[in-house]
PDB file of C-alpha atoms in Angstrom:
ATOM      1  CA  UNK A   1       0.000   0.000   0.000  1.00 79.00           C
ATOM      2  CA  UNK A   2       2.792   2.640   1.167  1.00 81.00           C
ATOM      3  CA  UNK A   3       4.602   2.366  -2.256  1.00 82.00           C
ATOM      4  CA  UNK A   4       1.559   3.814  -4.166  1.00 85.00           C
ATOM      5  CA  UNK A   5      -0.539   4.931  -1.765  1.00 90.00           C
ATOM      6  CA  UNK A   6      -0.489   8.374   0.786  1.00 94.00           C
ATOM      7  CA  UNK A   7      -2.402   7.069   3.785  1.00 93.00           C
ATOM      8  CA  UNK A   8      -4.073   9.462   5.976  1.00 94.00           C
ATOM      9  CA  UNK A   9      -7.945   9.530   6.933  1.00 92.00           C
ATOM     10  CA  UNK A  10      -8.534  12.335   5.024  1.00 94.00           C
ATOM     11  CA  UNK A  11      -7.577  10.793   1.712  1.00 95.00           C
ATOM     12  CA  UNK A  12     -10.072   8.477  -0.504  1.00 94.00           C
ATOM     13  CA  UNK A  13      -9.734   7.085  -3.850  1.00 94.00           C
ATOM     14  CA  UNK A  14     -12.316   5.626  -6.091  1.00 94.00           C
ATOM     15  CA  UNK A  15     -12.130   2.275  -5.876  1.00 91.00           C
ATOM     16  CA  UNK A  16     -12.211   1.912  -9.997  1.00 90.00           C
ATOM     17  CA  UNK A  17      -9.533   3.710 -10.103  1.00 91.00           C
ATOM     18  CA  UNK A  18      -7.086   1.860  -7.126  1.00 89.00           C
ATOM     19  CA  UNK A  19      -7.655  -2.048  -8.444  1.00 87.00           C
ATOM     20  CA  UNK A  20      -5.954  -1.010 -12.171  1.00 89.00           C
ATOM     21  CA  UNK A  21      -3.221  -0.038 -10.405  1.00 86.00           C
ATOM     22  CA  UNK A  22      -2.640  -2.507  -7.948  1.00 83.00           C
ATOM     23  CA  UNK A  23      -3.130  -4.822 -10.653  1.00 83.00           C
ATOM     24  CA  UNK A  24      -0.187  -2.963 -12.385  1.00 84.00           C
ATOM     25  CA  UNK A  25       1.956  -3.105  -9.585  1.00 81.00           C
ATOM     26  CA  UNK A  26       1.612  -6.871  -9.163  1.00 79.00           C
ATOM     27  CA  UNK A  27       2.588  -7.317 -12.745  1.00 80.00           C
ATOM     28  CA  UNK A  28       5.550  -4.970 -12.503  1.00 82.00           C
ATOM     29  CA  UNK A  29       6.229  -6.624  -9.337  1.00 79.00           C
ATOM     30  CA  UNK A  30       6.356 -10.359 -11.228  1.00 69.00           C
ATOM     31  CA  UNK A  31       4.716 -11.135  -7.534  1.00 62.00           C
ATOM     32  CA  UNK A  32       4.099 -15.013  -7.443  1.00 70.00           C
ATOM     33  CA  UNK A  33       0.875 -16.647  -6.655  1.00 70.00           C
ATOM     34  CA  UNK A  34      -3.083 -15.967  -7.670  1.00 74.00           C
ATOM     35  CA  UNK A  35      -3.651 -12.097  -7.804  1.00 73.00           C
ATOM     36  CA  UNK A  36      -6.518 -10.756  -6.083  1.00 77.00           C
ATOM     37  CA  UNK A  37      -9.820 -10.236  -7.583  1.00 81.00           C
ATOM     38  CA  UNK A  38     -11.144  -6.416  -7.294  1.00 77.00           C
ATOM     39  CA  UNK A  39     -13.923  -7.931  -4.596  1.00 81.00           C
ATOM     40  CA  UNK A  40     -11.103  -9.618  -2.763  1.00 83.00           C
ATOM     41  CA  UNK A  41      -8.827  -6.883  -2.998  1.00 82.00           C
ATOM     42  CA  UNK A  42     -11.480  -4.504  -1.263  1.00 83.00           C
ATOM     43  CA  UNK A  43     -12.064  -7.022   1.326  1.00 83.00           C
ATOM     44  CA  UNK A  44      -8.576  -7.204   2.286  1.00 82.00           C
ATOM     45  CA  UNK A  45      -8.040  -3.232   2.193  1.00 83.00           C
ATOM     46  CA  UNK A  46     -10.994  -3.130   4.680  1.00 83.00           C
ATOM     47  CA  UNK A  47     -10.924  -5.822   6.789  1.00 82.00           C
ATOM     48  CA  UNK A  48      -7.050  -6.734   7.227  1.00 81.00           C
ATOM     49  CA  UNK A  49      -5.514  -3.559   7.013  1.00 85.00           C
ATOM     50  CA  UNK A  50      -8.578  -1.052   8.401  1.00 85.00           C
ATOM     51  CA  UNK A  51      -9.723   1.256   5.428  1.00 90.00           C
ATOM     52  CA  UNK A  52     -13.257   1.586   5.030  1.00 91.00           C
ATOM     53  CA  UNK A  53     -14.982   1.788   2.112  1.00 91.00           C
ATOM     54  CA  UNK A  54     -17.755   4.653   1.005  1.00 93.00           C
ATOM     55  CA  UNK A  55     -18.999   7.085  -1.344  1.00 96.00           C
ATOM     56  CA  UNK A  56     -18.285   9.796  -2.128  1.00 94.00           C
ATOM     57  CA  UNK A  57     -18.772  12.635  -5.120  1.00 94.00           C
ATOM     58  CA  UNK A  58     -16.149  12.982  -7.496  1.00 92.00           C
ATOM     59  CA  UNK A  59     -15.924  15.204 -10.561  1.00 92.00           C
ATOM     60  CA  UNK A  60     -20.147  15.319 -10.697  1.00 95.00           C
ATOM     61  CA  UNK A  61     -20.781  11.757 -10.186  1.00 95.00           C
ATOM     62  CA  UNK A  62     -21.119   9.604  -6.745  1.00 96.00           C
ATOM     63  CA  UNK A  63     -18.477   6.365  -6.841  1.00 95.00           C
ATOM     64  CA  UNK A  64     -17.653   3.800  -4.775  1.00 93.00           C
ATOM     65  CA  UNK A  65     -14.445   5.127  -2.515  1.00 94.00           C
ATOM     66  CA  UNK A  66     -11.878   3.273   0.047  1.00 92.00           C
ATOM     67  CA  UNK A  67     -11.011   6.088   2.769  1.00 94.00           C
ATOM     68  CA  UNK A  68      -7.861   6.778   4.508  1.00 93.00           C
ATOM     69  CA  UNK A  69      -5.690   6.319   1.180  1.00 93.00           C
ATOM     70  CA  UNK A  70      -5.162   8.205  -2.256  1.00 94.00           C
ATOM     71  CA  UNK A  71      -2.956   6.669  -5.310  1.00 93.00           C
ATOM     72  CA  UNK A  72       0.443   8.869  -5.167  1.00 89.00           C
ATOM     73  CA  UNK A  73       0.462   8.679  -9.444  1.00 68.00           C
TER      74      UNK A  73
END
C-alpha cells in the first residue's frame, strides 16, 4: 500500500480507479501466486488492514471510494 498509496484519513480514492493499479503493480512486481480479484482486494483493504470503504462525489458523479488512502500517481 505505502509504495503507491499516501495514507491518511482524510484521503479516498475511487475504488475503480485503485484495483488497475494494484493490478499494475503486481505485474511490474512479477509477484508469485493468484492475484486478487477487485472484490477480494477490497475485502482485504478493509478488513485486514482497516480502510473503510464509502462514497463519495467525485468530478459530478457519486463512486464507490476506500477512505484513509489516495494513489500517489
Amino acid at each position: 500500500i505505502e509504495e503507491c498509496c499516501d495514507v491518511d484519513q482524510k484521503y479516498f480514492v475511487v475504488q475503480a480507479e485503485l484495483y488497475p493499479a494494484y493490478s499494475k503493480w503486481w505485474r511490474d512486481c512479477n509477484e508469485e501466486g493468484d492475484m486478487e480479484s477487485a472484490q477480494q482486494f477490497g475485502a482485504v483493504l478493509c478488513k485486514n488492514k482497516g480502510f473503510a470503504s464509502g462514497r463519495e462525489t467525485v468530478r459530478g458523479k457519486r463512486d464507490r471510494v476506500y477512505r484513509g488512502l489516495r494513489l500517489k500517481i
